Short mmCIF file of C-alpha atoms in Angstrom, two decimals:
data_model
loop_
_atom_site.label_atom_id
_atom_site.label_comp_id
_atom_site.label_asym_id
_atom_site.label_seq_id
_atom_site.Cartn_x
_atom_site.Cartn_y
_atom_site.Cartn_z
CA MET A 1 30.69 -39.66 31.55
CA ASN A 2 32.68 -40.95 28.45
CA ARG A 3 31.08 -40.29 24.83
CA PHE A 4 30.92 -42.73 22.27
CA TYR A 5 34.08 -44.68 21.20
CA PHE A 6 34.78 -45.09 17.55
CA GLY A 7 37.13 -47.89 17.23
CA GLY A 8 39.24 -47.34 14.03
CA SER A 9 38.26 -44.36 12.77
CA ASP A 10 40.30 -41.61 12.01
CA SER A 11 39.01 -38.12 13.86
CA SER A 12 41.13 -35.97 11.88
CA GLY A 13 38.92 -37.17 8.64
CA SER A 14 35.57 -37.02 10.16
CA ASP A 15 32.80 -34.55 9.63
CA VAL A 16 30.74 -35.73 12.89
CA ASP A 17 30.69 -33.32 15.82
CA ASP A 18 31.12 -35.76 18.87
CA ASP A 19 29.30 -33.66 20.66
CA THR A 20 26.20 -34.03 18.70
CA LEU A 21 26.04 -37.99 19.48
CA PRO A 22 24.10 -39.04 22.49
CA TYR A 23 25.63 -40.35 25.93
CA PRO A 24 24.74 -43.74 27.01
CA LYS A 25 22.31 -43.93 29.75
CA PRO A 26 23.56 -44.73 33.01
CA LEU A 27 23.29 -48.33 34.46
CA THR A 28 19.89 -48.56 36.66
CA ARG A 29 20.07 -50.28 39.96
CA SER A 30 16.97 -52.63 39.38
CA ALA A 31 19.28 -54.17 36.64
CA PHE A 32 21.47 -55.47 39.72
CA LEU A 33 18.39 -56.28 41.74
CA THR A 34 16.34 -59.50 39.54
CA SER A 35 16.39 -62.66 41.38
CA ASP A 36 18.23 -64.45 38.77
CA PHE A 37 21.06 -61.98 37.96
CA ASP A 38 24.13 -62.97 36.09
CA PRO A 39 27.52 -61.15 35.26
CA THR A 40 27.83 -62.70 32.10
CA THR A 41 24.55 -62.49 30.81
CA PHE A 42 24.60 -58.54 32.04
CA LEU A 43 27.40 -58.07 30.39
CA SER A 44 26.18 -59.06 27.18
CA SER A 45 23.10 -57.27 27.07
CA LEU A 46 25.16 -54.16 26.87
CA HIS A 47 26.97 -54.53 23.37
CA ASN A 48 24.43 -51.99 22.26
CA ARG A 49 25.97 -49.04 24.29
CA HIS A 50 28.40 -48.25 22.10
CA GLN A 51 30.72 -47.79 24.94
CA THR A 52 34.32 -48.68 25.38
CA LEU A 53 34.66 -51.43 28.21
CA GLU A 54 37.33 -49.14 29.86
CA ASP A 55 34.15 -46.78 30.55
CA LEU A 56 31.77 -49.82 31.26
CA ARG A 57 34.58 -50.77 33.78
CA SER A 58 34.80 -47.17 35.46
CA GLU A 59 31.07 -46.54 35.59
CA LEU A 60 30.70 -50.19 37.79
CA GLN A 61 33.40 -49.14 39.41
CA THR A 62 31.69 -45.65 40.42
CA ARG A 63 28.33 -47.83 41.19
CA SER A 64 29.70 -49.80 43.61
CA GLN A 65 31.66 -47.26 45.46
CA GLU A 66 28.23 -45.41 45.96
CA LEU A 67 27.05 -48.71 46.94
CA ASN A 68 29.92 -48.77 49.68
CA LYS A 69 28.89 -45.41 50.78
CA GLU A 70 25.17 -45.82 51.14
CA LEU A 71 25.97 -48.90 53.44
CA LEU A 72 28.36 -46.89 55.22
CA ASP A 73 25.68 -44.32 55.78
CA LEU A 74 23.29 -46.64 57.04
CA VAL A 75 25.37 -48.48 59.41
CA ASN A 76 26.28 -44.78 60.79
CA GLU A 77 22.85 -43.80 60.88
CA ASN A 78 21.79 -47.07 62.96
CA TYR A 79 24.99 -47.44 64.99
CA GLN A 80 23.10 -47.29 67.75
CA ASP A 81 20.46 -49.97 67.32
CA PHE A 82 23.49 -52.19 66.61
CA LEU A 83 24.79 -51.71 69.78
CA SER A 84 21.36 -52.31 71.41
CA LEU A 85 21.20 -55.56 69.29
CA GLY A 86 24.10 -56.67 70.66
CA SER A 87 23.42 -56.19 74.30
CA SER A 88 19.76 -57.76 73.49
CA LEU A 89 21.76 -60.70 72.37
CA ARG A 90 23.87 -61.44 75.73
CA GLY A 91 22.32 -64.69 77.13
CA GLY A 92 21.15 -65.86 74.09
CA ASP A 93 23.27 -68.84 74.26
CA GLN A 94 21.40 -70.10 77.51
CA ILE A 95 18.06 -69.26 75.75
CA VAL A 96 19.01 -71.44 72.46
CA GLU A 97 20.05 -74.23 75.15
CA GLU A 98 16.51 -73.81 76.59
CA VAL A 99 15.02 -74.35 73.67
CA ARG A 100 17.14 -76.78 72.21
CA VAL A 101 16.26 -78.88 75.49
CA GLY A 102 12.54 -78.41 75.26
CA LEU A 103 12.92 -79.26 71.39
CA LEU A 104 14.21 -82.58 72.47
CA GLY A 105 11.79 -83.36 74.93
CA PHE A 106 8.71 -82.66 72.44
CA ARG A 107 10.40 -84.75 70.16
CA ARG A 108 10.62 -87.71 72.62
CA ASP A 109 6.98 -87.14 73.06
CA VAL A 110 6.11 -87.21 69.68
CA GLU A 111 8.29 -90.52 69.17
CA SER A 112 6.10 -91.67 72.28
CA LEU A 113 2.63 -90.88 70.71
CA LYS A 114 3.69 -92.34 67.44
CA GLY A 115 4.96 -95.41 68.76
CA LYS A 116 1.59 -95.78 70.83
CA VAL A 117 -0.55 -94.87 67.44
CA GLU A 118 1.35 -97.33 65.85
CA GLY A 119 0.49 -99.76 68.32
CA ARG A 120 -3.31 -98.85 68.41
CA LYS A 121 -3.49 -98.92 64.57
CA THR A 122 -2.25 -102.42 64.42
CA GLU A 123 -4.74 -103.22 67.06
CA VAL A 124 -7.53 -101.75 65.30
CA ALA A 125 -6.85 -103.57 62.25
CA LEU A 126 -6.89 -106.77 64.12
CA LEU A 127 -10.06 -106.06 65.64
CA VAL A 128 -11.56 -105.15 62.07
CA GLU A 129 -10.37 -108.55 60.84
CA GLU A 130 -11.72 -110.22 63.70
CA ARG A 131 -15.15 -108.37 63.59
CA LYS A 132 -15.20 -109.34 59.51
CA ARG A 133 -14.26 -112.89 60.52
CA ILE A 134 -17.16 -112.82 63.61
CA ARG A 135 -19.71 -111.46 60.85
CA GLU A 136 -18.47 -114.17 58.54
CA GLU A 137 -19.20 -116.69 60.88
CA VAL A 138 -22.84 -115.10 61.96
CA GLN A 139 -23.93 -115.39 58.80
CA THR A 140 -22.53 -118.88 57.93
CA ALA A 141 -24.36 -120.41 61.31
CA ARG A 142 -27.66 -118.59 59.80
CA VAL A 143 -27.42 -119.65 56.60
CA LEU A 144 -26.35 -123.51 58.14
CA LEU A 145 -29.59 -123.08 60.29
CA GLU A 146 -31.67 -122.28 57.52
CA ILE A 147 -30.67 -125.32 55.60
CA ALA A 148 -31.23 -127.50 58.70
CA GLN A 149 -34.98 -125.96 59.24
CA THR A 150 -35.76 -126.67 55.41
CA LEU A 151 -34.15 -129.97 55.13
CA GLU A 152 -36.09 -131.15 58.32
CA GLU A 153 -39.56 -129.40 56.71
CA LEU A 154 -38.90 -131.29 53.19
CA GLU A 155 -38.07 -134.53 55.06
CA GLU A 156 -41.42 -134.22 56.72
CA ARG A 157 -43.27 -133.20 54.01
CA LEU A 158 -41.78 -136.44 52.00
CA MET A 159 -42.12 -138.28 55.15
CA VAL A 160 -38.27 -139.01 55.31
CA VAL A 161 -36.56 -139.58 58.41
CA SER A 162 -32.76 -138.83 59.19
CA ASN A 163 -32.12 -142.16 59.29
CA GLY A 164 -34.04 -143.37 55.89
CA LEU A 165 -37.38 -143.59 54.65
CA THR A 166 -40.31 -144.41 57.28
CA GLY A 167 -41.21 -146.94 54.64
CA GLY A 168 -44.44 -149.09 54.07
CA GLN A 169 -47.07 -147.94 51.61
CA SER A 170 -48.82 -146.57 54.66
CA ALA A 171 -46.04 -143.85 54.84
CA ASP A 172 -47.20 -143.22 51.39
CA GLU A 173 -50.52 -142.97 51.82
CA ASP A 174 -50.16 -140.23 54.48
CA ARG A 175 -47.65 -138.40 52.38
CA TYR A 176 -49.89 -138.30 49.14
CA GLY A 177 -53.37 -137.26 51.45
CA SER A 178 -51.78 -134.39 52.82
CA SER A 179 -53.78 -131.01 53.93
CA ASP A 180 -53.53 -128.79 50.82
CA SER A 181 -55.26 -131.76 48.34
CA GLU A 182 -58.03 -129.01 47.68
CA GLU A 183 -56.61 -126.83 45.57
CA GLU A 184 -54.71 -129.94 44.00
CA THR A 185 -58.18 -131.73 43.25
CA GLU A 186 -58.33 -131.03 39.75
CA GLU A 187 -54.72 -132.07 39.04
CA GLU A 188 -55.52 -135.45 40.74
CA GLY A 189 -57.51 -138.25 39.60
CA VAL A 190 -58.45 -142.11 40.48
CA GLY A 191 -55.23 -143.59 41.43
CA HIS A 192 -53.06 -140.81 41.17
CA THR A 193 -50.18 -140.45 43.80
CA MET A 194 -49.59 -137.04 44.18
CA SER A 195 -49.91 -133.72 42.35
CA THR A 196 -47.60 -132.36 39.80
CA SER A 197 -47.89 -129.21 41.82
CA ARG A 198 -47.01 -130.23 45.46
CA LEU A 199 -44.31 -132.15 43.61
CA ARG A 200 -42.70 -129.18 41.73
CA ARG A 201 -42.89 -127.23 45.03
CA HIS A 202 -41.12 -130.31 47.00
CA VAL A 203 -38.23 -130.29 44.29
CA HIS A 204 -38.16 -126.42 44.18
CA GLN A 205 -37.25 -126.44 47.59
CA PHE A 206 -34.72 -129.19 47.26
CA LEU A 207 -32.97 -127.01 44.52
CA TYR A 208 -33.17 -123.92 47.14
CA ILE A 209 -31.30 -126.37 49.71
CA LYS A 210 -28.51 -127.01 47.42
CA ARG A 211 -28.19 -123.39 46.21
CA LEU A 212 -28.02 -122.76 49.99
CA MET A 213 -25.44 -125.27 50.65
CA THR A 214 -23.08 -123.46 47.99
CA ARG A 215 -22.88 -120.37 50.41
CA PRO A 216 -20.95 -122.03 53.22
CA PRO A 217 -17.61 -123.67 52.48
CA SER A 218 -17.68 -126.77 50.87
CA ASP A 219 -15.70 -128.78 53.23
CA HIS A 220 -17.73 -127.49 56.52
CA PRO A 221 -18.58 -130.70 58.67
CA PHE A 222 -22.18 -129.84 58.82
CA LEU A 223 -22.42 -129.83 55.10
CA VAL A 224 -20.71 -133.01 55.16
CA LYS A 225 -22.97 -134.65 57.39
CA GLN A 226 -25.87 -133.65 55.37
CA GLU A 227 -24.99 -134.98 52.43
CA GLU A 228 -26.52 -138.25 53.19
CA ARG A 229 -30.07 -136.99 53.67
CA MET A 230 -29.50 -135.28 50.58
CA ILE A 231 -29.08 -138.14 48.72
CA ARG A 232 -32.47 -139.49 50.44
CA LEU A 233 -34.16 -136.95 49.35
CA ARG A 234 -33.08 -136.71 46.35
CA ARG A 235 -34.07 -140.78 45.29
CA THR A 236 -37.63 -139.77 47.54
CA LEU A 237 -38.15 -137.17 44.71
CA LEU A 238 -37.34 -139.17 41.72
CA LEU A 239 -39.46 -141.98 42.88
CA ASP A 240 -42.42 -139.63 43.30
CA LEU A 241 -41.74 -138.55 39.69
CA SER A 242 -41.02 -141.58 38.58
CA SER A 243 -44.65 -142.82 40.47
CA ALA A 244 -46.32 -139.43 38.94
CA LEU A 245 -44.98 -140.32 35.40
CA THR A 246 -46.19 -144.10 35.65
CA GLN A 247 -49.62 -142.62 36.40
CA VAL A 248 -49.69 -140.67 33.24
CA VAL A 249 -48.68 -143.28 30.76
CA PRO A 250 -50.18 -144.61 28.68
CA VAL A 251 -51.52 -140.96 27.77
CA ASP A 252 -54.84 -139.96 27.47
CA ASP A 253 -56.39 -136.29 26.50
CA LEU A 254 -56.55 -135.99 30.45
CA ASP A 255 -52.99 -136.75 31.08
CA LYS A 256 -51.05 -135.00 28.35
CA LYS A 257 -50.39 -131.96 30.88
CA ARG A 258 -49.73 -134.22 33.37
CA LEU A 259 -46.93 -135.66 31.36
CA LEU A 260 -45.63 -132.53 30.31
CA ASN A 261 -45.78 -131.03 33.96
CA THR A 262 -44.23 -134.05 35.44
CA VAL A 263 -41.40 -134.13 32.62
CA SER A 264 -40.87 -130.64 33.03
CA ILE A 265 -39.98 -131.18 36.91
CA TYR A 266 -37.54 -133.83 36.15
CA ARG A 267 -35.90 -131.11 33.90
CA ASP A 268 -36.21 -128.24 36.30
CA MET A 269 -34.03 -130.81 39.25
CA GLY A 270 -31.69 -131.74 36.54
CA GLU A 271 -32.58 -135.09 36.18
CA GLY A 272 -33.90 -135.27 32.50
CA ASP A 273 -31.65 -138.55 31.90
CA GLU A 274 -34.02 -140.20 34.50
CA ALA A 275 -37.23 -139.29 33.07
CA LEU A 276 -36.07 -140.75 29.59
CA LYS A 277 -34.87 -143.93 31.40
CA VAL A 278 -38.54 -144.27 33.11
CA LEU A 279 -40.34 -143.39 29.89
CA LYS A 280 -38.07 -145.98 28.26
CA THR A 281 -39.11 -148.75 30.64
CA LEU A 282 -42.65 -147.61 30.39
CA LYS A 283 -42.51 -148.51 26.82
CA ASP A 284 -40.77 -151.52 27.26
CA ARG A 285 -43.71 -152.88 29.61
CA GLU A 286 -45.79 -152.31 26.78
#
């Protein structure tokens, strides 16, 4: 192994004995086995070796010769295995071709299944949309049925038929003399047409029908057909409220509560202006 090289120094004038200086350490094999090995980086890391470039080149050549010798020894040791490997590869082309054909067939099967899956996916999506539509239609039908039943019930209570009022004082007398008069006796007096509690129930049922009618599409043929019935019910309720308000004016101590309850029913119905009109008309009559 070469010793340190001191460039530009005069050996005759140096008192240092070269034999006392350490030799550079041999290059390790692990330094060349890193996954990110780079020759330039490796050479730049040797600047502290105090070794001439010629010595470094000689050491790298020696390392290369050693590796070639090891490779040759490895081949010689396993020569029979190499020969048997060549023999075992005979006929491999046929096997590779069979594998290739099998893979092509498998690919076709996969493509076919993929197409079937995509078709089934589309079919399922359509069925889900149809199921959603049917469910919405069922819900709409239930709401429409409830609207029809509630409308019919309110019309029966108010003695209103689909083609208009039944008309006549006798119908009013029947409507005002319903079966639940006992619970409302304390709110009724002589000459009163209908108790405020019964009026409030009718108005709340009317408002409930209006809320139900906002759930289906507004242009549904059934809802369009019921507009006329809703107009008749509104007029009938306003007529009953007007009659009830007329009975409690002029106000005495007994009628104060009825007056406030009747006006609050107007407010619940959203017809506060109608209450003001009735009160103004009654005031003008005085």
